mmCIF file of C-alpha atoms and ligand atoms in Angstrom:
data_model
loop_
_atom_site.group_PDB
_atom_site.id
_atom_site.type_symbol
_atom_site.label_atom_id
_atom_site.label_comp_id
_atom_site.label_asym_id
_atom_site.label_seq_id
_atom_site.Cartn_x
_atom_site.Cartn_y
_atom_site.Cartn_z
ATOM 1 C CA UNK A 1 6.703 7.313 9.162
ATOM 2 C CA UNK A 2 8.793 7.018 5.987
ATOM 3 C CA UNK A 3 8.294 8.535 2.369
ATOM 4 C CA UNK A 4 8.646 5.394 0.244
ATOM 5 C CA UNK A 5 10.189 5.807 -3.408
ATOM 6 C CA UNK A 6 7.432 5.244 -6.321
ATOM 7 C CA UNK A 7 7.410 3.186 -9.651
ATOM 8 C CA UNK A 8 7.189 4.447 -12.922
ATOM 9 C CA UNK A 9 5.887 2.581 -16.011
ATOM 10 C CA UNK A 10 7.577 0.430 -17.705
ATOM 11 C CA UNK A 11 8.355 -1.237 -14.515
ATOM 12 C CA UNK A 12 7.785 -4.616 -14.965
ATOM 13 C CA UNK A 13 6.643 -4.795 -11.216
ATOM 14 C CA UNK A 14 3.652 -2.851 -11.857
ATOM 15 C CA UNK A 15 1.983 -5.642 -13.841
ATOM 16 C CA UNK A 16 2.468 -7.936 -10.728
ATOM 17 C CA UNK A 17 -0.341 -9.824 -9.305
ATOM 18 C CA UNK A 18 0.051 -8.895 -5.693
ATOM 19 C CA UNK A 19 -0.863 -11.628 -3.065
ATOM 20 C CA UNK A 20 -3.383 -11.395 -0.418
ATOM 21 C CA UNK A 21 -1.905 -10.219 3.115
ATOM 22 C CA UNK A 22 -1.970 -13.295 5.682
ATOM 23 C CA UNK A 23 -2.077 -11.704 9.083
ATOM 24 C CA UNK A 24 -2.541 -7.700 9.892
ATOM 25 C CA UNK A 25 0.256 -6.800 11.909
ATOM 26 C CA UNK A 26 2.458 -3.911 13.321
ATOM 27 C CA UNK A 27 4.536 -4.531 10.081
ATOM 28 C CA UNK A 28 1.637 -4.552 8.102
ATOM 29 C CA UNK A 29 0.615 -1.174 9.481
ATOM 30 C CA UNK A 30 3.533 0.509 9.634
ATOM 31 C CA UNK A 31 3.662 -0.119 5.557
ATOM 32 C CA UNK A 32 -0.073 1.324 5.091
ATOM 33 C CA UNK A 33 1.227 4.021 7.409
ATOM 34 C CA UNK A 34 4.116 4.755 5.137
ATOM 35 C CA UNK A 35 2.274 4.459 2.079
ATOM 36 C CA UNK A 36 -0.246 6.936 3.102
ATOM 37 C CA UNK A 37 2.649 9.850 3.953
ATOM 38 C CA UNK A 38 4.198 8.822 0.251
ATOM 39 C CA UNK A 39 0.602 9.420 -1.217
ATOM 40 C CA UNK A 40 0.024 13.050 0.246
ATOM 41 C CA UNK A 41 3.519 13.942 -0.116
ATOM 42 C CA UNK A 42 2.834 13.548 -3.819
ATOM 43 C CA UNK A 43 0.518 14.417 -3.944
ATOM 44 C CA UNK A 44 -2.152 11.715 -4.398
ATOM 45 C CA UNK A 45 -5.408 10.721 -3.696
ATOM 46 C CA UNK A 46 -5.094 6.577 -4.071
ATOM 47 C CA UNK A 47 -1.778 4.417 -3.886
ATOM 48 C CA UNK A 48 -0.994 0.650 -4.254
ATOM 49 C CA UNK A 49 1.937 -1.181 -2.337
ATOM 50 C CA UNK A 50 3.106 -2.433 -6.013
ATOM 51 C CA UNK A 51 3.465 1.362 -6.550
ATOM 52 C CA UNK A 52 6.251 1.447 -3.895
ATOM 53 C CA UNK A 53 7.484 -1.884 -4.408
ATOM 54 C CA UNK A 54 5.566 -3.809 -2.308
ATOM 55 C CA UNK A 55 3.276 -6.779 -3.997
ATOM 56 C CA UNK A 56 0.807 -7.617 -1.426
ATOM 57 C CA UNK A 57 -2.735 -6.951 -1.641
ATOM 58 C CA UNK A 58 -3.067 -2.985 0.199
ATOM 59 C CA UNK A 59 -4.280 0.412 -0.933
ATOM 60 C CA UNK A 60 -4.043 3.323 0.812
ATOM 61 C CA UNK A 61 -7.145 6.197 -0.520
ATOM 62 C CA UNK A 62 -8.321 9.846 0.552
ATOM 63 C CA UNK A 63 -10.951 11.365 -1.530
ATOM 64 C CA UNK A 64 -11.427 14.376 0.632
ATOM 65 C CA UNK A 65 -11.345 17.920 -0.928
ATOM 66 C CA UNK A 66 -8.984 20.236 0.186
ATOM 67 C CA UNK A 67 -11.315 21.990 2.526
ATOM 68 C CA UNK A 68 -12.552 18.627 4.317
ATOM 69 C CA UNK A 69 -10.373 16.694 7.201
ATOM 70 C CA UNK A 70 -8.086 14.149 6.074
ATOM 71 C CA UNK A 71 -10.227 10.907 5.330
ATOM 72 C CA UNK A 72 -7.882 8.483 5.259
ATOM 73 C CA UNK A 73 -9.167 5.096 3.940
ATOM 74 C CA UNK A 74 -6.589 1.630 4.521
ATOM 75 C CA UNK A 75 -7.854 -1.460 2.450
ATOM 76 C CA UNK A 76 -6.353 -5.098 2.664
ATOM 77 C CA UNK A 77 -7.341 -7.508 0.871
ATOM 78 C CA UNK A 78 -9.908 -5.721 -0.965
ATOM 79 C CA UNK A 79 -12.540 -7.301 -3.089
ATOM 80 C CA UNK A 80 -15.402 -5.820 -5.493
ATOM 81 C CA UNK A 81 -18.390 -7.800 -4.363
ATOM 82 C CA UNK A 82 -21.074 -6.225 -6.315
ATOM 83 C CA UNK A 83 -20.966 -3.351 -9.147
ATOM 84 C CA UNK A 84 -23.606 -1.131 -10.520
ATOM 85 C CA UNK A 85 -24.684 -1.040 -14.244
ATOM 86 C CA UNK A 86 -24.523 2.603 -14.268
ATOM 87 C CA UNK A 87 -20.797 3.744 -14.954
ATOM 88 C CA UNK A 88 -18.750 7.062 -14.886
ATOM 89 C CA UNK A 89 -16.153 8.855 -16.959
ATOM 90 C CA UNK A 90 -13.329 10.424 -15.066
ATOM 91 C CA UNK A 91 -9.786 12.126 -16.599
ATOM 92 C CA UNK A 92 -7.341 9.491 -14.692
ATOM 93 C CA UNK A 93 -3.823 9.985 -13.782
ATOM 94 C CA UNK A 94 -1.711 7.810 -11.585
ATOM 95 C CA UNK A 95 1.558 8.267 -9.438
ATOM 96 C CA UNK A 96 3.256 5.493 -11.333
ATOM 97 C CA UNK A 97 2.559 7.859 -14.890
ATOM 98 C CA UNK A 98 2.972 11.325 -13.862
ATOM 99 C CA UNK A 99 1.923 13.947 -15.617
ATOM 100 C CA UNK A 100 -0.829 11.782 -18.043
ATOM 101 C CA UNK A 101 -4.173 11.932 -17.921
ATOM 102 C CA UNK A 102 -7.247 9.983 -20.037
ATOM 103 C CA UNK A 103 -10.808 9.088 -19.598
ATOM 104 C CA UNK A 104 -11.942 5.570 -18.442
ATOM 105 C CA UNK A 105 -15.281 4.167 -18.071
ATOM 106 C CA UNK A 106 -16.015 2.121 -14.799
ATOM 107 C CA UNK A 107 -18.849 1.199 -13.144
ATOM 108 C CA UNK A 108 -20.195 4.377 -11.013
ATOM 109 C CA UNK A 109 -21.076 2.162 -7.446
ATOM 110 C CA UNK A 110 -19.479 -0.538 -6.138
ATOM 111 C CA UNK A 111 -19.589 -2.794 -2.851
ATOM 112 C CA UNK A 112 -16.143 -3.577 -1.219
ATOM 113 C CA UNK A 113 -14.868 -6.017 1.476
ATOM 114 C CA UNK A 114 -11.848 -5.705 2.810
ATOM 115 C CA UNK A 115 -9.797 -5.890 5.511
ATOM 116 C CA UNK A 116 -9.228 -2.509 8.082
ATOM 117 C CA UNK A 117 -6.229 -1.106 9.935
ATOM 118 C CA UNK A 118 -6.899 -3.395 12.210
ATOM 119 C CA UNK A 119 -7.583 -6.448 10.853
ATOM 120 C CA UNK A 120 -11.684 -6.214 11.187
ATOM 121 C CA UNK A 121 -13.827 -7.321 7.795
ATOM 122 C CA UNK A 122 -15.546 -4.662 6.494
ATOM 123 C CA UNK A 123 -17.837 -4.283 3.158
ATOM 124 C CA UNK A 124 -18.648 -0.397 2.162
ATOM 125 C CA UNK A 125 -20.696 1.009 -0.668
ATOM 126 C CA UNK A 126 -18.308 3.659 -2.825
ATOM 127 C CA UNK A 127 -19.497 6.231 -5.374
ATOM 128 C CA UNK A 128 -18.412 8.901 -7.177
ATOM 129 C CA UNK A 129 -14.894 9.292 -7.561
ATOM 130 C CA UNK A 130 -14.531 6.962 -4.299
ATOM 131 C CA UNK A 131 -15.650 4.333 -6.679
ATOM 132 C CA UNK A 132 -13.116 4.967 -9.258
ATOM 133 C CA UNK A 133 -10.429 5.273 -7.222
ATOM 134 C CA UNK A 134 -11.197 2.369 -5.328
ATOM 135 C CA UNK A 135 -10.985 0.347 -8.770
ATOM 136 C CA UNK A 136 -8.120 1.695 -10.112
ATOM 137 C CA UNK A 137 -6.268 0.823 -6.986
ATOM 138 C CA UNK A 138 -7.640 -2.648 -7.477
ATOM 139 C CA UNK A 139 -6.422 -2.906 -10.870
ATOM 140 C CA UNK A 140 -3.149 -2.011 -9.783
ATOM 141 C CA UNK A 141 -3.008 -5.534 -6.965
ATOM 142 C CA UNK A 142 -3.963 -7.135 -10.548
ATOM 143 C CA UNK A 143 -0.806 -5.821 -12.528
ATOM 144 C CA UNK A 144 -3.302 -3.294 -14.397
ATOM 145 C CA UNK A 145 -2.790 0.439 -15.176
ATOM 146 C CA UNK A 146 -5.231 2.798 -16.243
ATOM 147 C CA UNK A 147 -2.951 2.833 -19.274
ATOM 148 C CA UNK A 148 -3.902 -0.530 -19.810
ATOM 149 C CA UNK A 149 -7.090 0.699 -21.383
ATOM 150 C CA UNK A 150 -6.123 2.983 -24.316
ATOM 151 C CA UNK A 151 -5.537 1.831 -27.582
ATOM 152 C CA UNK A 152 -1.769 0.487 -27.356
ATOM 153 C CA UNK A 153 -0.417 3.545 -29.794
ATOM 154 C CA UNK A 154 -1.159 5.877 -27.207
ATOM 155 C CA UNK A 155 -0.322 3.653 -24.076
ATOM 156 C CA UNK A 156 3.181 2.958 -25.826
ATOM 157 C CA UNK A 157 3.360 7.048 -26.660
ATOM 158 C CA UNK A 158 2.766 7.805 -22.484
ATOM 159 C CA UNK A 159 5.486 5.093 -21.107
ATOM 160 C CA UNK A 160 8.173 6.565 -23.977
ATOM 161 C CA UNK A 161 7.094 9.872 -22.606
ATOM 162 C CA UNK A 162 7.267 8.684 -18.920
ATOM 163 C CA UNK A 163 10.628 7.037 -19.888
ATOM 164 C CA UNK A 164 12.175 9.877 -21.035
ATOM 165 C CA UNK A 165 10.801 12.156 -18.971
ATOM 166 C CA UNK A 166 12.118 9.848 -15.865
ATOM 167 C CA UNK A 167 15.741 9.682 -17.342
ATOM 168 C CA UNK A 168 16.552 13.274 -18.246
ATOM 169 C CA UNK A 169 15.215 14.669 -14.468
ATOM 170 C CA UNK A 170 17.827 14.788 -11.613
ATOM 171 C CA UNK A 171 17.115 13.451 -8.235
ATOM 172 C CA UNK A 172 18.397 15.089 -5.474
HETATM 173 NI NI1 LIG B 1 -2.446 4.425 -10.075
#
């Protein structure tokens, strides 16, 4: 496996529509395997391939607590087939805006089908913070970041912050 780089906002890459994935295959797998050792390395807890350059339909999510097994979670093609009226609040952060955080309001339950790790349909029901990571990693195959819904004064204040932030640190 392979830690991939990550994207920062204002990359315009991150407000790609990604495009469905036509066959599941070793190459396929060793990207969701990649992705997955980028997202704990960063930690995270929900990546998109648009996130590491890649614009095809895939999220990689763990929701486990630190005490609980690693639960990894590989969705292709993933697609919200039902969503419940009740919604939730969480703080959100994202890999691609490190280090800022705001509330968003989403529904609290939804129904997914996707495709697995190995190519097999699936359709689970997510809650809790499942749910909103699930939909946030969505958004991102859609060119959307959580960003995306604050007022634009204080999405343009993050990405300057992000910006700068981005061009004074060294990479070694
Ligand atoms: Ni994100």
């Amino acid at each position: 496996m392979a830690k991939l780089d990550i994207i920062n906002v204002p990359d315009p890459l991150l407000k790609t529509k990604s495009t469905p994935v036509d066959k599941v295959d070793d190459q396929v797998r060793k990207l969701l395997d990649d992705m997955l050792e980028t997202m704990y390395a960063a930690p995270g807890i929900g990546l998109a391939a648009i996130q590491v350059a890649v614009a095809k339909r895939m999220i990689v999510l763990d929701t486990s607590t630190e005490e609980e097994e690693n639960e990894p979670l590989f969705l292709i093609n993933p697609e919200v087939t039902w969503e419940s009226e009740e919604r939730n609040t969480y703080s959100e952060g994202c890999l691609s805006v490190p280090e800022h955080y705001a509330d968003v309001e989403r529904p609290a339950a939804v129904r997914v089908q996707y495709l697995d790790y190995n190519g097999q349909m699936q359709e689970d029901l997510m809650e809790g913070l499942t749910a909103t990571c699930v939909q946030h990693e969505i958004d991102h195959l859609n060119g959307v970041v959580f960003i995306d819904y604050l007022s634009r004064l204080k999405r343009n204040m993050i990405i300057k912050k992000v910006q700068k932030a981005t061009k004074d640190s060294v990479i070694l």
